[in-house]
Coordinates of N, CA and C in Angstrom, one line a residue:
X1 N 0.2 -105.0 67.5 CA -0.1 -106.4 67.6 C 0.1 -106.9 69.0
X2 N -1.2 -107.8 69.9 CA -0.9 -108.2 70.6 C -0.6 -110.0 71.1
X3 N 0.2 -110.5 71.4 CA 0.1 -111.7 71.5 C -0.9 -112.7 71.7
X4 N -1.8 -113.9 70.4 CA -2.8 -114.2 71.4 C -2.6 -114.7 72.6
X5 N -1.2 -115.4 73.2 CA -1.0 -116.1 74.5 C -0.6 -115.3 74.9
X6 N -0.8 -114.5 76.4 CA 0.7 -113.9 76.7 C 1.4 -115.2 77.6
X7 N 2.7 -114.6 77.7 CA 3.8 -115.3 78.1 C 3.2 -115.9 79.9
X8 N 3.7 -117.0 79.8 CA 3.1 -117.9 81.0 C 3.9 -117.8 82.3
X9 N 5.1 -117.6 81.9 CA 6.5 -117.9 83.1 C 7.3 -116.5 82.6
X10 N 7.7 -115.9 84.3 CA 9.0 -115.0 83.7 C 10.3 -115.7 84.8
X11 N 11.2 -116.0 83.4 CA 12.7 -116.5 84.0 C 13.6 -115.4 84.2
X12 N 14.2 -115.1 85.2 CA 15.0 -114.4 85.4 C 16.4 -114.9 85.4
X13 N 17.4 -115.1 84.6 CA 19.0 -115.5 84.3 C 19.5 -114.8 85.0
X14 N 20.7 -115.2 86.1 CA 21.4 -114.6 86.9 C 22.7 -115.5 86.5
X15 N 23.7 -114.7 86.1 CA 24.6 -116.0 85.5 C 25.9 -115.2 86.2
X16 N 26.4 -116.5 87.4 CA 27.0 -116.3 88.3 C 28.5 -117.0 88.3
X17 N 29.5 -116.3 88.4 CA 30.8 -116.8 88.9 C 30.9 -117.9 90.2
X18 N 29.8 -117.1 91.2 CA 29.9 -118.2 92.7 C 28.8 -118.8 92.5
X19 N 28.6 -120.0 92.1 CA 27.3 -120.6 92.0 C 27.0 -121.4 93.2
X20 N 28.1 -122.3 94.1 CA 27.3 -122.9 94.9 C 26.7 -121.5 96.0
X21 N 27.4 -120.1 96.0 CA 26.8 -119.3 96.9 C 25.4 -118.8 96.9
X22 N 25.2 -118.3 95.7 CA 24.1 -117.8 94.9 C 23.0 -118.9 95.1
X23 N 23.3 -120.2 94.4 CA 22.2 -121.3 94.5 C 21.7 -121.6 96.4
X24 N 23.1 -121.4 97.0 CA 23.1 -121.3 98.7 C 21.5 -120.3 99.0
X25 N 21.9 -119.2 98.7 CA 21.0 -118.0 99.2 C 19.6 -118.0 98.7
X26 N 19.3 -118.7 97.5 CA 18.1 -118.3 97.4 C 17.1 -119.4 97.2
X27 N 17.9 -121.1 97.2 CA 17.4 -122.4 97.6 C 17.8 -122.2 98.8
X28 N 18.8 -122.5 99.3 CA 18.5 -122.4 101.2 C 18.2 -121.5 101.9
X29 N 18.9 -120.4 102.0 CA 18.4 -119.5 102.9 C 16.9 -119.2 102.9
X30 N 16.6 -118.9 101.4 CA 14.9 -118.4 101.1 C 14.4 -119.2 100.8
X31 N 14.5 -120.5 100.8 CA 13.7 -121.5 100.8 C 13.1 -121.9 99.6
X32 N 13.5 -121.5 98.3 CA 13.5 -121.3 97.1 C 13.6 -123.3 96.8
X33 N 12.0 -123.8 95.8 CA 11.7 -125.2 95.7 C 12.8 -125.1 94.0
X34 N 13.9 -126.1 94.1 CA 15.0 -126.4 92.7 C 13.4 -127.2 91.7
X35 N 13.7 -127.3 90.9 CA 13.0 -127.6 89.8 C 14.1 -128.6 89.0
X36 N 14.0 -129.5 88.2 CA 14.7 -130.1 87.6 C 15.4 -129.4 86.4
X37 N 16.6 -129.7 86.1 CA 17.1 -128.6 84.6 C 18.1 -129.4 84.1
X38 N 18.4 -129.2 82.7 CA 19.3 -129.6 81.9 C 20.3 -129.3 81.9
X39 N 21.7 -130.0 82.5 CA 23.2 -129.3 81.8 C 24.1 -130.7 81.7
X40 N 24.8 -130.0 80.9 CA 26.2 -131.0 80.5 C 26.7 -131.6 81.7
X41 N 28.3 -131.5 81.8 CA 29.0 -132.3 82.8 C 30.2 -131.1 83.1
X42 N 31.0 -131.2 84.2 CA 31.5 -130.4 84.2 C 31.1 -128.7 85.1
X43 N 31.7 -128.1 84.6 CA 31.5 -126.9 84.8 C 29.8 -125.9 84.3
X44 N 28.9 -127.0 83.0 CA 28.1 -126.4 82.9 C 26.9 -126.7 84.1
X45 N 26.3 -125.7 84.3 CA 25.5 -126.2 86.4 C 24.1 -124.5 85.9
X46 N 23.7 -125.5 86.4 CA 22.4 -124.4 86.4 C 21.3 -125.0 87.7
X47 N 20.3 -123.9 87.8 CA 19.6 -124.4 88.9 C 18.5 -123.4 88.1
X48 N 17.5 -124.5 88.8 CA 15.8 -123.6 88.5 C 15.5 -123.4 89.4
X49 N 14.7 -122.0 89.9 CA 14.3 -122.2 91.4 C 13.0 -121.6 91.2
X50 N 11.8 -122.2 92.0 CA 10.6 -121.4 92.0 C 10.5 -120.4 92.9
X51 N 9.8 -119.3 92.1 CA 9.5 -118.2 92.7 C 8.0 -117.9 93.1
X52 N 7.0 -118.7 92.6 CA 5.5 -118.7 92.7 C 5.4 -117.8 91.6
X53 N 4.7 -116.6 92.2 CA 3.6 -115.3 91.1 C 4.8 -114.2 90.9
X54 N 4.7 -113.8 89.7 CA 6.0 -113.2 88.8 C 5.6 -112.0 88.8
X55 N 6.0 -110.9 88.6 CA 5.5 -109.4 87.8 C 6.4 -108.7 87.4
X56 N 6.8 -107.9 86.2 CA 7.4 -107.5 85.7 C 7.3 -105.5 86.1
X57 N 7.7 -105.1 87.0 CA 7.9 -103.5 87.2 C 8.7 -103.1 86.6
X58 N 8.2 -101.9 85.8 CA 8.8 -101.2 84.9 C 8.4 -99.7 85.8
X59 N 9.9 -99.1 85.9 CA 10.0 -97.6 86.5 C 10.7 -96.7 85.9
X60 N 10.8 -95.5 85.7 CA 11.5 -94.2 85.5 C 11.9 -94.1 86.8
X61 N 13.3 -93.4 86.4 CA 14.6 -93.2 87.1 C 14.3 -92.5 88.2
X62 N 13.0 -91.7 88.2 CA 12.6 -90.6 89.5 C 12.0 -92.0 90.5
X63 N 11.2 -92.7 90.0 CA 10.6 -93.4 91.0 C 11.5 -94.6 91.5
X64 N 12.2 -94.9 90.9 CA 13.3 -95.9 91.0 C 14.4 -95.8 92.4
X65 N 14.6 -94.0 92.4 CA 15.1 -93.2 93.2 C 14.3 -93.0 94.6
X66 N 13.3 -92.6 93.9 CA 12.1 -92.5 95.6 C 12.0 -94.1 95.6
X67 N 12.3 -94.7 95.8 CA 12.1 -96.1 96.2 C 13.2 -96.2 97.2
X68 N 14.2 -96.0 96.5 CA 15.9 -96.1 97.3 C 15.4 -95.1 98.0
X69 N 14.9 -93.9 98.3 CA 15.2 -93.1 99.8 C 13.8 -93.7 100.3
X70 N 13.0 -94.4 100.3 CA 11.9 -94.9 100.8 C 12.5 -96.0 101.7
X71 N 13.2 -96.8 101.3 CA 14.2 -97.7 101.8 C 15.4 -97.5 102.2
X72 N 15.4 -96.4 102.5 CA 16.6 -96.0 103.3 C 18.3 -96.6 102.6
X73 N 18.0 -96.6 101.4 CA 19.0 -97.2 100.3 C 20.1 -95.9 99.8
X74 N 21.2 -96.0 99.4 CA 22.2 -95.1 99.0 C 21.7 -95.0 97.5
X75 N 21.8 -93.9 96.9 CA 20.8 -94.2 95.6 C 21.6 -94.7 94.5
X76 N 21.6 -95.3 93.3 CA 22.5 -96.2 92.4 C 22.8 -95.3 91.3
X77 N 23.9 -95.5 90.5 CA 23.8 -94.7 89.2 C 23.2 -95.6 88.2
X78 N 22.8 -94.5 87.7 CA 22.1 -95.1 86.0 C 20.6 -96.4 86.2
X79 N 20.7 -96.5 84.9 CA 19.9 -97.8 85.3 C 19.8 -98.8 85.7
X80 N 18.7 -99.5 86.6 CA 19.4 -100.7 87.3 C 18.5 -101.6 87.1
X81 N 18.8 -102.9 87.6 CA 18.1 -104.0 87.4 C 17.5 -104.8 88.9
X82 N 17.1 -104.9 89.5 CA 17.2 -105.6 91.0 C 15.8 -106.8 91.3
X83 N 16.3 -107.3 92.0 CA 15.0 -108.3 92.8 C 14.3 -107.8 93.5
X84 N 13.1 -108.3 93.4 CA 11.9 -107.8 94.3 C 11.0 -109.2 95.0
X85 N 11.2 -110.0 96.2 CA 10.8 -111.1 96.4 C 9.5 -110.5 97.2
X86 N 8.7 -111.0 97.3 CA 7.7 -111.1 98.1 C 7.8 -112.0 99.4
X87 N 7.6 -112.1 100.5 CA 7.9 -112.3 101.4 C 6.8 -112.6 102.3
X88 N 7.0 -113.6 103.4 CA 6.0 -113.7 104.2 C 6.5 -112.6 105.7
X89 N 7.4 -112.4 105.6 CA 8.0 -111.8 106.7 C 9.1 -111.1 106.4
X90 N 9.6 -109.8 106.4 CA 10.5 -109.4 106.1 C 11.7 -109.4 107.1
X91 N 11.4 -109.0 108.2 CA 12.7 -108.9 109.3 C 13.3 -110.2 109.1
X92 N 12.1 -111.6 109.0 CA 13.2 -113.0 109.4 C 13.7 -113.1 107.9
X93 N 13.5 -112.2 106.6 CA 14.4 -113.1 105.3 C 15.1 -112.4 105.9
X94 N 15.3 -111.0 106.3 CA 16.9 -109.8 106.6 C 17.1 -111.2 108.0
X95 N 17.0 -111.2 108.8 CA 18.1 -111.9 109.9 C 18.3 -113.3 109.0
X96 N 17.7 -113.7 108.2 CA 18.3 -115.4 107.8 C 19.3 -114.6 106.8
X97 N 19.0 -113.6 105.7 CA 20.4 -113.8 105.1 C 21.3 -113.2 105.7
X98 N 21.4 -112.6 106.5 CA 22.3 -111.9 107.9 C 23.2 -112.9 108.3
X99 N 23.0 -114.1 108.5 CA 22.9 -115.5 109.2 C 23.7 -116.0 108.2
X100 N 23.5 -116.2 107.0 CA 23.9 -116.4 105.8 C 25.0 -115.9 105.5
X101 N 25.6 -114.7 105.9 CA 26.6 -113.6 105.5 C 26.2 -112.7 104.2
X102 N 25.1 -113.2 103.8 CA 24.7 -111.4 102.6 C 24.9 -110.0 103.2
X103 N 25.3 -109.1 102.8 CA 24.9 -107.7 103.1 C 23.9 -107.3 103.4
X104 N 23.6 -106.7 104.8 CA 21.7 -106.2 104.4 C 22.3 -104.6 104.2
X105 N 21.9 -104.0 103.0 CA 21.5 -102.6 102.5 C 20.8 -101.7 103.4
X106 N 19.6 -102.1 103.4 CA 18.4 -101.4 104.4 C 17.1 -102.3 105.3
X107 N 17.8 -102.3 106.4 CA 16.8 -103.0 107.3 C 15.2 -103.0 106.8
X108 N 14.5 -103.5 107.4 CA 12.9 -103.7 107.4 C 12.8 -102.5 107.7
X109 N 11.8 -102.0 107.0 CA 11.1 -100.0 106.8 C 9.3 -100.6 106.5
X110 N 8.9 -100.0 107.1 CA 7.2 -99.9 106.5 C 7.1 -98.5 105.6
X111 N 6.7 -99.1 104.4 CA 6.7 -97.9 102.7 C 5.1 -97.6 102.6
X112 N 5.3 -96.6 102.4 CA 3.5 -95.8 101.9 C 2.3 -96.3 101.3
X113 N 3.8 -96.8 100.2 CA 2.5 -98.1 100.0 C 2.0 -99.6 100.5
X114 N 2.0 -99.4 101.9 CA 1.8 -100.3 102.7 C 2.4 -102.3 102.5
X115 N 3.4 -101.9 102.5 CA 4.4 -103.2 102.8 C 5.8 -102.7 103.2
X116 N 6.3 -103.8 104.0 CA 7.7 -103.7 105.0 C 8.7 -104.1 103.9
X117 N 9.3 -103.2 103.4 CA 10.9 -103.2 102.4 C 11.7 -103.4 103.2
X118 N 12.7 -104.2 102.3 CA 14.0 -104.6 103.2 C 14.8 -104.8 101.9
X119 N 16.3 -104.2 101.9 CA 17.2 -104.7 100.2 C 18.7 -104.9 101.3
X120 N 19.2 -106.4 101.0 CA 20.5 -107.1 100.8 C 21.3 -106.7 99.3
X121 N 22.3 -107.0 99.5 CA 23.1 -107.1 98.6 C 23.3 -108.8 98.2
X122 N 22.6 -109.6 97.0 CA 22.3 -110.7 97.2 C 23.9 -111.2 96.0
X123 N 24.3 -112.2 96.2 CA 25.1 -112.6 95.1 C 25.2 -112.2 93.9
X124 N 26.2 -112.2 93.2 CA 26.3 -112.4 91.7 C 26.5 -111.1 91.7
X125 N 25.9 -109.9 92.7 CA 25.8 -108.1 92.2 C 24.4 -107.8 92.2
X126 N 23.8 -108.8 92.6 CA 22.5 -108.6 92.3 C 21.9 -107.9 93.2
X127 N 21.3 -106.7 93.5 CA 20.3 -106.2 95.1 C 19.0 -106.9 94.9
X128 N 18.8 -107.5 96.1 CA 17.3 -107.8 96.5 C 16.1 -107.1 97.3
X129 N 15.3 -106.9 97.0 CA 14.5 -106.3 98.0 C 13.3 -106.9 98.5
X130 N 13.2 -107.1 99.4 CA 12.1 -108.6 100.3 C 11.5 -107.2 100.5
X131 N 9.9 -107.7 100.1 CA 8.6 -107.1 100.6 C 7.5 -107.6 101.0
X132 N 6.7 -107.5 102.4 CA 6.1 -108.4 102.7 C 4.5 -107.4 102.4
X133 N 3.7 -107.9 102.1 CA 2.4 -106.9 102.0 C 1.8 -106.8 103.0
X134 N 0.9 -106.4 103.6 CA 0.5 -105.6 104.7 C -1.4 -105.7 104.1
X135 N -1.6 -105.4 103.5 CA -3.3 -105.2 102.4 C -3.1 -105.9 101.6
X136 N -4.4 -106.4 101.4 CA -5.1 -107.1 99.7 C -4.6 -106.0 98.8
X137 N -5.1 -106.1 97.6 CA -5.0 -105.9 96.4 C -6.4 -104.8 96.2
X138 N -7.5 -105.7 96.7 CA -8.7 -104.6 96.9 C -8.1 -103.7 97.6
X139 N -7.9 -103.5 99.0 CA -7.8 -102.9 99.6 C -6.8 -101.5 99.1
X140 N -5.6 -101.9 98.8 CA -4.7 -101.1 98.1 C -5.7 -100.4 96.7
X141 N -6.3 -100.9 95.9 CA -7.2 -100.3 95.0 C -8.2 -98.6 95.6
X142 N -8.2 -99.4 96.6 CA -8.9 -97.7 97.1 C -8.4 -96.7 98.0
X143 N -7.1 -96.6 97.7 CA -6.5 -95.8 98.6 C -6.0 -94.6 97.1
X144 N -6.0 -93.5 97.8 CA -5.5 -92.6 97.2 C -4.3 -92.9 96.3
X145 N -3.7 -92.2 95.4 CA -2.6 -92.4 95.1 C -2.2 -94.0 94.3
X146 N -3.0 -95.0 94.7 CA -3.1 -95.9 94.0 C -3.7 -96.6 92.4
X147 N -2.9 -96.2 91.0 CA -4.2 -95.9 89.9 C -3.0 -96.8 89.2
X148 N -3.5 -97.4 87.6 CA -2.9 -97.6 87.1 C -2.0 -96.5 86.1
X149 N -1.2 -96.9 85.5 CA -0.2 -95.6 84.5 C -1.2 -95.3 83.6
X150 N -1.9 -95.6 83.3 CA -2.6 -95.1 81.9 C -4.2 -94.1 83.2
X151 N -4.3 -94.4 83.5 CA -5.6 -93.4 84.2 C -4.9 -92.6 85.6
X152 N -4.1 -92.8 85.7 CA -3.1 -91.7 86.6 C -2.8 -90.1 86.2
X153 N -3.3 -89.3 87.0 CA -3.1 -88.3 86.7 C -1.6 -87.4 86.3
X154 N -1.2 -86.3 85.4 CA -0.3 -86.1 85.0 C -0.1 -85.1 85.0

């Protein structure tokens, strides 16, 4: 069964101990537009932040891995969960959260598949990985190696 709507918005919950830091890094430093949200008084605090266009990657542990040595990243155990921002620039999001005091992981790399990776160590535990694209979407369509999972060779 497929949904007749599919789902319109993907929320990502990051539920943080340091919240003015967290809300710091990804409303200020990345320039992330707050949205209006509901909470109590007190200690309950939440923040909405827009992200623009969403996508949901789903990987096996081998490619997850060749990513991390693509990015010059130490490889993680088990399964992970991480950010993936899109970027207009990758060196200046790495020097602004640098600026910031985040971790950077792995400087700005140009990847195979033509965009400049970059992963911080972003709040909360969370890793980020700023990618800026480099090609269209056509363009990427006609390159080798580029297929969807179901017509990809096995």
């Amino acid at each position: 069964m497929t949904l007749a709507t599919p789902p319109t918005q993907l929320r990502l919950i990051i539920e943080t101990d340091d919240f003015d830091r967290t809300v710091a890094f990804y409303r200020d430093v990345l320039g992330l537009t707050e949205r209006p949200a509901f909470a109590t008084e007190g200690d309950d605090r939440v923040a909405i932040l827009e992200v623009g266009d969403a996508t949901i990657e789903i990987a096996t542990p081998t490619h997850a891995r060749n990513i991390d040595v693509i990015e010059n990243v130490p490889a993680s155990e088990g399964p992970s969960l991480r950010l993936a921002l899109e970027v207009a620039d990758t060196p200046a999001a790495v020097r602004a959260s640098r600026e910031a005091g985040i971790e950077v992981i792995a400087d700005a790399t140009d990847t195979p598949f033509r965009t400049v990776n970059a992963r911080v160590q972003g709040p909360a535990g969370w890793q980020v990985t700023f990618f800026q694209e480099t090609e269209s979407l056509e363009e990427r369509r006609a390159r080798p190696g580029f297929e969807t999972d179901d017509r990809r060779a096995r």
